[in-house]
Coordinates of C-alpha atoms in Angstrom, one line a residue:
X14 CA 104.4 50.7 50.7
X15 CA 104.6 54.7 51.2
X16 CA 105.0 56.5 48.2
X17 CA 105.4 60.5 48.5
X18 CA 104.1 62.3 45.1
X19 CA 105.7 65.4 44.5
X20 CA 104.5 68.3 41.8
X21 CA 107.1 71.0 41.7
X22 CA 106.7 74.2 40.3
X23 CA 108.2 77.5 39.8
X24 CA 108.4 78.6 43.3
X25 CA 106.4 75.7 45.2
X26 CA 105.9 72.0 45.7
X27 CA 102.7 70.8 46.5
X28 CA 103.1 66.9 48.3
X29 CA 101.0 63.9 49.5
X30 CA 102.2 60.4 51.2
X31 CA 100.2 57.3 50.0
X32 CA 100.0 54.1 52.2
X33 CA 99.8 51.8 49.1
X34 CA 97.9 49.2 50.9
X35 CA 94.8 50.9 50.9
X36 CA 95.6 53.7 48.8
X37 CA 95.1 55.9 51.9
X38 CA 96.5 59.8 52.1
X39 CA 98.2 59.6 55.4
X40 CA 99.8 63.4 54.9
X41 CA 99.7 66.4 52.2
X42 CA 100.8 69.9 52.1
X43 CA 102.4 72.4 50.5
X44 CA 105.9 74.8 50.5
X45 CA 104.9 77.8 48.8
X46 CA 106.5 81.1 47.5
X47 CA 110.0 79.4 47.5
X48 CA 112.6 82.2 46.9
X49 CA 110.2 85.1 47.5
X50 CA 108.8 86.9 50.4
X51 CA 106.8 85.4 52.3
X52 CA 107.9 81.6 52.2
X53 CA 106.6 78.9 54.4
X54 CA 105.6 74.8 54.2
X55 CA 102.2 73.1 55.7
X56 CA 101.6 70.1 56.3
X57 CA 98.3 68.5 57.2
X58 CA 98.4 64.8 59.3
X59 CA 96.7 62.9 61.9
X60 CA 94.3 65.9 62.0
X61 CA 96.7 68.9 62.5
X62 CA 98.4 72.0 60.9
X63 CA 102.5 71.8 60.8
X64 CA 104.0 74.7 59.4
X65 CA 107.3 76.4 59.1
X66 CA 108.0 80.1 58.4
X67 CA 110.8 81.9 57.3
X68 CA 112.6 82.4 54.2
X69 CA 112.7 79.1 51.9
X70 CA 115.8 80.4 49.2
X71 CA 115.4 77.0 46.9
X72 CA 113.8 73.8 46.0
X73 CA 116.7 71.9 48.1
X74 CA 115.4 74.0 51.3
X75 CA 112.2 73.3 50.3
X76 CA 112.2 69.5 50.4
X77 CA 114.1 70.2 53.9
X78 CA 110.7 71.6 55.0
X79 CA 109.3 69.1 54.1
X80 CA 111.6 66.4 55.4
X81 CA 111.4 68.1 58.8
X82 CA 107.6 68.7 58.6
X83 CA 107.2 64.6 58.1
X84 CA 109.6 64.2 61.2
X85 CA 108.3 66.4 63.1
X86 CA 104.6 64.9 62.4
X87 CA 105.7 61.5 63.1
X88 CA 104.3 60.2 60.0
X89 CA 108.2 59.1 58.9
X90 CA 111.3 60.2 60.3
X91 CA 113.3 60.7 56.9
X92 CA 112.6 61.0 53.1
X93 CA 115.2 57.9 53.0
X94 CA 112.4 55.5 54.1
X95 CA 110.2 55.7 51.9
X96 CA 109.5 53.2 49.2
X97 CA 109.2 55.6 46.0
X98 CA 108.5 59.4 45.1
X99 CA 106.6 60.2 42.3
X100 CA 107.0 63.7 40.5
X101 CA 104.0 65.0 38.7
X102 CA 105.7 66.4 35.0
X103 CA 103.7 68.2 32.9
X104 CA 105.4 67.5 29.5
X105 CA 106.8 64.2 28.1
X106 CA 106.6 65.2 24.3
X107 CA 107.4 62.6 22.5
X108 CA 110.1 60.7 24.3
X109 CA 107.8 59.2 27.2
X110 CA 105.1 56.8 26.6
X111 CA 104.6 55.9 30.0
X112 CA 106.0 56.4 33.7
X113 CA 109.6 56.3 33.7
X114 CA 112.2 55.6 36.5
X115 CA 114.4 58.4 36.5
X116 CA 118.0 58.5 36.1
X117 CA 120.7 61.3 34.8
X118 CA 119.2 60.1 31.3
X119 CA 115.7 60.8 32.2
X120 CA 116.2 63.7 33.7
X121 CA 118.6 65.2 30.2
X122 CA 115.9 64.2 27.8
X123 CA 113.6 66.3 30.2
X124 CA 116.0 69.3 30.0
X125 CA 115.8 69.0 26.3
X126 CA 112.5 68.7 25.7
X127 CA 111.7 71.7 28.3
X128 CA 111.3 74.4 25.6
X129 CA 107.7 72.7 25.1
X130 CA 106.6 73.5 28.5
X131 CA 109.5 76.5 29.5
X132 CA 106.8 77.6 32.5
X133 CA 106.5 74.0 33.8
X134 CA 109.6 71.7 33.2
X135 CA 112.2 73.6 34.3
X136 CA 110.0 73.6 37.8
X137 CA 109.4 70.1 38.3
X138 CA 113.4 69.3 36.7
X139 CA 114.8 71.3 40.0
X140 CA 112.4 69.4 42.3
X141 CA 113.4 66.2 40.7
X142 CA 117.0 66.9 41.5
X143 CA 116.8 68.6 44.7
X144 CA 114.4 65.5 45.8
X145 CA 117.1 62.9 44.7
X146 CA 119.5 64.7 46.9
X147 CA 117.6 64.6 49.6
X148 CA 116.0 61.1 49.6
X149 CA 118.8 58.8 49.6
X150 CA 118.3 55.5 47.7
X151 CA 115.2 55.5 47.3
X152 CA 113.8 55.6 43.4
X153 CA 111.9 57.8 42.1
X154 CA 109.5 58.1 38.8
X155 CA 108.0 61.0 36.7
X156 CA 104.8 60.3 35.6
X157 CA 103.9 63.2 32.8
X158 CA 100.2 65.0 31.8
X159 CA 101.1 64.2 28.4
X160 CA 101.5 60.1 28.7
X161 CA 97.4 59.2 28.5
X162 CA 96.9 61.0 25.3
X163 CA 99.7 59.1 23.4
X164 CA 97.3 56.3 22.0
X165 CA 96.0 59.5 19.8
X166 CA 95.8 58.5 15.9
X167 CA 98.1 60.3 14.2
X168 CA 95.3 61.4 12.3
X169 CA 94.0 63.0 15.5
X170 CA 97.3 64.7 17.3
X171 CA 98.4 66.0 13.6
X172 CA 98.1 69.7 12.4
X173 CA 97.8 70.8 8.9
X174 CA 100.7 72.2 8.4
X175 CA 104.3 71.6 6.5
X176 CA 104.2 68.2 7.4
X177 CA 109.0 67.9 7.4
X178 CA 109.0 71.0 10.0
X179 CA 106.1 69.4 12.2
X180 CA 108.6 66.3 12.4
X181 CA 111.7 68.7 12.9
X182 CA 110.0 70.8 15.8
X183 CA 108.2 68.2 17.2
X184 CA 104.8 70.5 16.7
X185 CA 102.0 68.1 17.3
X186 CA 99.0 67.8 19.6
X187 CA 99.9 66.5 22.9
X188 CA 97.2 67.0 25.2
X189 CA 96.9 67.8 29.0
X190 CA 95.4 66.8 32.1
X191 CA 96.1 63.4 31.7
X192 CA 96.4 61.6 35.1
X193 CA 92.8 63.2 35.8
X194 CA 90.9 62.0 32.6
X195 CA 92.5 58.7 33.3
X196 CA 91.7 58.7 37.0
X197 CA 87.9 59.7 36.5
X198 CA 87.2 57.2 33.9
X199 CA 88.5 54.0 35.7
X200 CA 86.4 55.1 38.5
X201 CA 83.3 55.5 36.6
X202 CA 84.0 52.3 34.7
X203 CA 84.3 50.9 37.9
X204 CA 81.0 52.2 38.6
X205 CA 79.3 50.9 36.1
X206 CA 81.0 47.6 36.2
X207 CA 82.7 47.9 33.3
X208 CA 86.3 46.5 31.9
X209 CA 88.1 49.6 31.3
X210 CA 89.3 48.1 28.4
X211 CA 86.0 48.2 27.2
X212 CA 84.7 51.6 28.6
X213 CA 83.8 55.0 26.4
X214 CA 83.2 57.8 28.0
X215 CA 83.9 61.8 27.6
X216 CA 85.3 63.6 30.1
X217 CA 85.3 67.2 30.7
X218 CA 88.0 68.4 33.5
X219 CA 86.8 72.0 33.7
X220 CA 88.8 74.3 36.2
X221 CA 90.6 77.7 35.3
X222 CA 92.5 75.2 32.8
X223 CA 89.6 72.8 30.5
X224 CA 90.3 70.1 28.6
X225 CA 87.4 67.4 27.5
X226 CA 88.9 64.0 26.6
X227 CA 87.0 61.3 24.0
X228 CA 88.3 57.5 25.2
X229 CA 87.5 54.7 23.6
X230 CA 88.1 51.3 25.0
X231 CA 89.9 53.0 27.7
X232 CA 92.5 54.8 26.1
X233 CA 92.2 58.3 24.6
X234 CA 91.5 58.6 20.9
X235 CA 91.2 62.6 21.2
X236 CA 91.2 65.8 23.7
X237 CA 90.7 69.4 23.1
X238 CA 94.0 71.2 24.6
X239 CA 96.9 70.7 22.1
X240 CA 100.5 71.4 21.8
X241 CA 100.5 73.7 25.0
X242 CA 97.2 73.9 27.4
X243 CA 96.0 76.9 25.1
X244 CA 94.2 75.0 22.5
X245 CA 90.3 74.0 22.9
X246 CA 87.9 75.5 25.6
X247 CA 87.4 78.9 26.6
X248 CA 88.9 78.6 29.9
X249 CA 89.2 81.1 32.8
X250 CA 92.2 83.6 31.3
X251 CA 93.1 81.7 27.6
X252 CA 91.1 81.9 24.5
X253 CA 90.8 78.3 23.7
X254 CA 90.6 78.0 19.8
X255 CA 90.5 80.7 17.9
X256 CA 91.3 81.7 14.6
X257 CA 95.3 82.7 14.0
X258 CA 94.6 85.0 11.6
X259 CA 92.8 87.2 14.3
X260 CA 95.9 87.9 16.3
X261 CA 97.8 88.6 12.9
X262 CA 95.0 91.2 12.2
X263 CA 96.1 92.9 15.7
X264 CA 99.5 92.8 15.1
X265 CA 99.1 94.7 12.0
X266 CA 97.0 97.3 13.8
X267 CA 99.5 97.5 16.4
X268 CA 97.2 96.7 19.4
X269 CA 99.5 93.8 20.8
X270 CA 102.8 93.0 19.9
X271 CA 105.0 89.8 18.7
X272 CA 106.5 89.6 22.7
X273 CA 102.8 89.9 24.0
X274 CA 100.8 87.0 22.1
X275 CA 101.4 84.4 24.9
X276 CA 100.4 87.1 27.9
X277 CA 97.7 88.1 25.4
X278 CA 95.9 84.6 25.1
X279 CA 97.2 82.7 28.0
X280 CA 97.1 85.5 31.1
X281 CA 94.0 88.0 29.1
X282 CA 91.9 86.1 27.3
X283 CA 89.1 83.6 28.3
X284 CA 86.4 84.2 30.4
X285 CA 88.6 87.4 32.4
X286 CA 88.6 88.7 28.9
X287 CA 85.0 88.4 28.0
X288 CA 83.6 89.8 31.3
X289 CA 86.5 90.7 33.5
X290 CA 86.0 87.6 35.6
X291 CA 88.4 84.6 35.6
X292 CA 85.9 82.7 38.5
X293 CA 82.9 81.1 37.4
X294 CA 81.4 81.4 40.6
X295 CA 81.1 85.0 40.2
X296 CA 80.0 84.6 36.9
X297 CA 77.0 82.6 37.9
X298 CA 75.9 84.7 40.1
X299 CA 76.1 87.7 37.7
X300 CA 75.0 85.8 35.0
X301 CA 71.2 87.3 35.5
X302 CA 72.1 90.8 35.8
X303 CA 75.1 91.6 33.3
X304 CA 75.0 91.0 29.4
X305 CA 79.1 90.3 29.8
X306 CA 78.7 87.4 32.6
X307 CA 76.2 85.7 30.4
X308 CA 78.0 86.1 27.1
X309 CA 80.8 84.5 29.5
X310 CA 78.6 81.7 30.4
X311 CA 76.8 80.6 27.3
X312 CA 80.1 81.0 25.6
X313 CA 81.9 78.3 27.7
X314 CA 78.8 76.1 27.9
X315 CA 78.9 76.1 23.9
X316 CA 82.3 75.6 23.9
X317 CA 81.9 72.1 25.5
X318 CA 78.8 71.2 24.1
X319 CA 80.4 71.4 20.8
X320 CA 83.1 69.3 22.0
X321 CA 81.0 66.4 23.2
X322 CA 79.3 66.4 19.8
X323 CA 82.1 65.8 17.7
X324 CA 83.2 63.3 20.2
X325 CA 80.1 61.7 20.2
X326 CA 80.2 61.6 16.7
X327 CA 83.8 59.8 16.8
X328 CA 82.9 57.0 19.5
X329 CA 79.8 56.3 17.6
X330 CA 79.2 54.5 21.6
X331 CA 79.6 56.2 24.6
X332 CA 78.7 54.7 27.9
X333 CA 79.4 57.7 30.3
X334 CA 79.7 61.7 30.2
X335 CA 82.4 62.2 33.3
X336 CA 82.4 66.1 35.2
X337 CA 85.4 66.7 37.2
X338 CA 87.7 69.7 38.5
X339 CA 86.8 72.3 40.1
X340 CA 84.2 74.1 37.7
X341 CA 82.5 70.4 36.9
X342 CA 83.0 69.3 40.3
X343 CA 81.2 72.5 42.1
X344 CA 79.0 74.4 39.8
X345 CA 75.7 72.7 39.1
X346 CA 75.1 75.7 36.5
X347 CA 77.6 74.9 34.3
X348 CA 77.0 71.4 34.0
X349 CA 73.3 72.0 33.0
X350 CA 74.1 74.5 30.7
X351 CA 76.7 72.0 29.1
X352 CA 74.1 69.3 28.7
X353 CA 70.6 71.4 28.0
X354 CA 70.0 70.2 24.7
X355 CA 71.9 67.3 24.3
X356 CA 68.9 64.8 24.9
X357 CA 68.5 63.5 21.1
X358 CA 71.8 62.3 21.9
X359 CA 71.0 60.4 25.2
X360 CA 72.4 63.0 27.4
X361 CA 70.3 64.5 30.3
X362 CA 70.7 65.2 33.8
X363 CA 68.3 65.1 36.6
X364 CA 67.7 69.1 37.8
X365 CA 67.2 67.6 41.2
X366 CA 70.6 65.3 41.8
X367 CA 72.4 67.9 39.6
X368 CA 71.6 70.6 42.2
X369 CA 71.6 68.5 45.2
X370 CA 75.1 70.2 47.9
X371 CA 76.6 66.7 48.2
X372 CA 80.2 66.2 47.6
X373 CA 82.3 63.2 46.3
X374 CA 81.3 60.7 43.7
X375 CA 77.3 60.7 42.5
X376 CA 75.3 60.3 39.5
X377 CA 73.2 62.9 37.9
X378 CA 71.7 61.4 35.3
X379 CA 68.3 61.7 34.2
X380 CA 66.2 58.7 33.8
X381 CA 65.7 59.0 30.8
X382 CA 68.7 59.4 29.6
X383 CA 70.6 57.0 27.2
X384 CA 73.9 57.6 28.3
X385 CA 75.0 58.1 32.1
X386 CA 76.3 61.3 34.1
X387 CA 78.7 61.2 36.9
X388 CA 80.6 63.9 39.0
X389 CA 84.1 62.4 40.2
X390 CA 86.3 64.5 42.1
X391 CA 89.6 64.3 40.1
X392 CA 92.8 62.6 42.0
X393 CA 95.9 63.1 39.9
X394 CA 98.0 62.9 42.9
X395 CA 96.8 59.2 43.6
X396 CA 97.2 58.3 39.7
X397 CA 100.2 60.0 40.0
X398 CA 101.1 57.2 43.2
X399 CA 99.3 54.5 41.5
X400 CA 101.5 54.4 38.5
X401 CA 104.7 55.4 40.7
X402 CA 103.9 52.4 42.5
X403 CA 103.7 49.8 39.3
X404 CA 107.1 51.1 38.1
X405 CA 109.1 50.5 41.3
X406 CA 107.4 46.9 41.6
X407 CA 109.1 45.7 38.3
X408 CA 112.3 46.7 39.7

């Protein structure tokens, strides 16, 4: 079975092609600054670089790049013989609990819910369509960010606020980075040799976006981001949590305005607004020499720490802390500074494994330490084909 995952955004549409059998990447690439200057499609197979340049106007041109980069490979001659494509959605709201096959149906109840992701939705809703018309027959499913973190408690996803306009406007935690937590935690509970079903673990996907995730007999009982990616850690250019009241204190002063909050704490904020720096590698190696940098640093370290306390303290058992993403795939730094001090609570890493230039799965845990550490690189695009492929096989 060849499934092609899709994840469409504004002006791009990064791909892969699975070969089910053995869950194998047998292409990927990506069709980047469509409608702008600049515009041209990669794709990497069998070893080699295929690329077209030249102006891309749309997402229907684009997925004719990528049509013709797959011929042209030899890795399929059309779009129509494949067995599936799954689309990568950021936002299911409330209307999705799990993978859906899509149809005019699906993709209206996307359009409607796409105020609660307006930078996202409307992205992967033009790839969806523009894919459908290009792919002939063959089905196609949206798999959404949103769909692990719908076995939240009420008591968990709620907000205290009026509790009849929550209902009306659908304001709610929803969480993010789904498809990764989920990924990263079957794999460790492979690991361990552990039913998933019966597998606790905290995750922490820390990149320019963060999110840490508490699961409990393998479904998710809480995570940090909220009703948009903004809530939680300090990430690399938004704030994380932070008290409303402060930005109502700035508006009255007149130092940002009501059209400026979003750019304020989504674009300014974080660590860029702390130290000037977005990329935690520079803030590591900074972090010695500039006050800023380390404020940056300790302030994102304490940021998670906190986090896998209060989860902690809502597992009551956990049997694995999980690091993925680029920041808690690749910065050794960060993940001791996120664990220093957690040992009365059976977390420890070993300095040496920790720091160790090895790439792909490992363990860094300490001996001993209570509970285990593991770095997993993150695979949403495989989840993404994994869960494309269970839908099409009820058909």
């Amino acid at each position: 079975m060849k499934i092609l995952v899709l994840n469409s955004g504004s002006s791009s549409i990064k791909f892969q092609l699975f070969l089910m059998e053995d869950e194998k990447s047998i292409a990927s690439g990506l069709v980047e600054k469509i409608g702008l200057k600049g515009s041209r499609a990669t794709l990497k197979a069998h070893g080699e670089v295929y690329e077209i340049t030249g102006h891309i106007n749309d997402h229907h041109e684009g997925l004719e790049a990528i049509n013709e980069l797959l011929k042209r490979s030899k890795v399929i001659n059309s779009l129509s013989e494949l067995d599936g494509i799954g689309h990568r959605v950021v936002h299911g709201g409330e209307s999705f609990t799990g993978p859906a096959l899509v149809d005019e149906n699906v993709i209206k109840t996307l359009e409607r819910i796409s105020p609660l992701a307006p930078l996202h939705n409307p992205g992967h809703i033009a790839g969806i369509r523009n894919a459908m018309q290009t792919s002939g027959d063959v089905p196609h499913v949206v798999v959404f960010d949103t769909i692990f973190h719908q076995t939240m408690p009420e008591y968990a996803y709620s907000y205290a606020l009026p509790y009849d306009i929550c209902k009306q406007y659908h304001v709610r935690k929803y969480g993010f980075h789904g498809t990764s937590h989920s990924f990263v935690c079957k794999r460790a509970a492979d690991t361990m040799g552990i039913d998933f079903e019966n597998f606790n673990a905290i995750s922490l996907h820390l990149g320019n976006g963060a999110s840490i995730c508490a699961v409990k007999n393998g479904k998710s009982i809480d995570t940090s981001m909220g009703f948009s990616p903004l809530e939680g850690l300090v990430m690399g250019t938004r704030s994380g949590d932070i008290d409303p009241a402060a930005i109502v204190y700035l508006m009255d002063r007149g130092v940002i305005k009501h059209d400026e909050i979003d750019y304020f704490l989504n674009k300014k904020s974080g660590l860029l607004g702390i130290c000037g720096s977005s990329d935690m590698r520079d803030i590591i190696e900074k972090n010695m020499d500039d006050e800023r940098t380390k404020l940056a640093f300790d302030m994102f370290c304490y940021r998670a720490k906190k986090y896998i306390g209060a989860y902690y303290a809502v597992l009551g058992h956990v049997d694995a802390i999980v690091f993925t993403g680029g920041i808690g795939e690749n910065a050794p730094h960060t993940r001791e500074g996120i664990c220093e001090g957690l040992e009365h609570i059976g977390i420890a890493v070993d300095k040496e494994l920790n720091y160790q230039n090895i790439k792909g799965e490992r363990e860094i845990t300490d001996k001993k330490a209570k509970i285990r550490t593991f770095v997993i690189p993150t695979n949403e695009e495989l989840e993404i084909a994994r869960q494309t492929k269970q839908v099409i096989e009820k058909l």
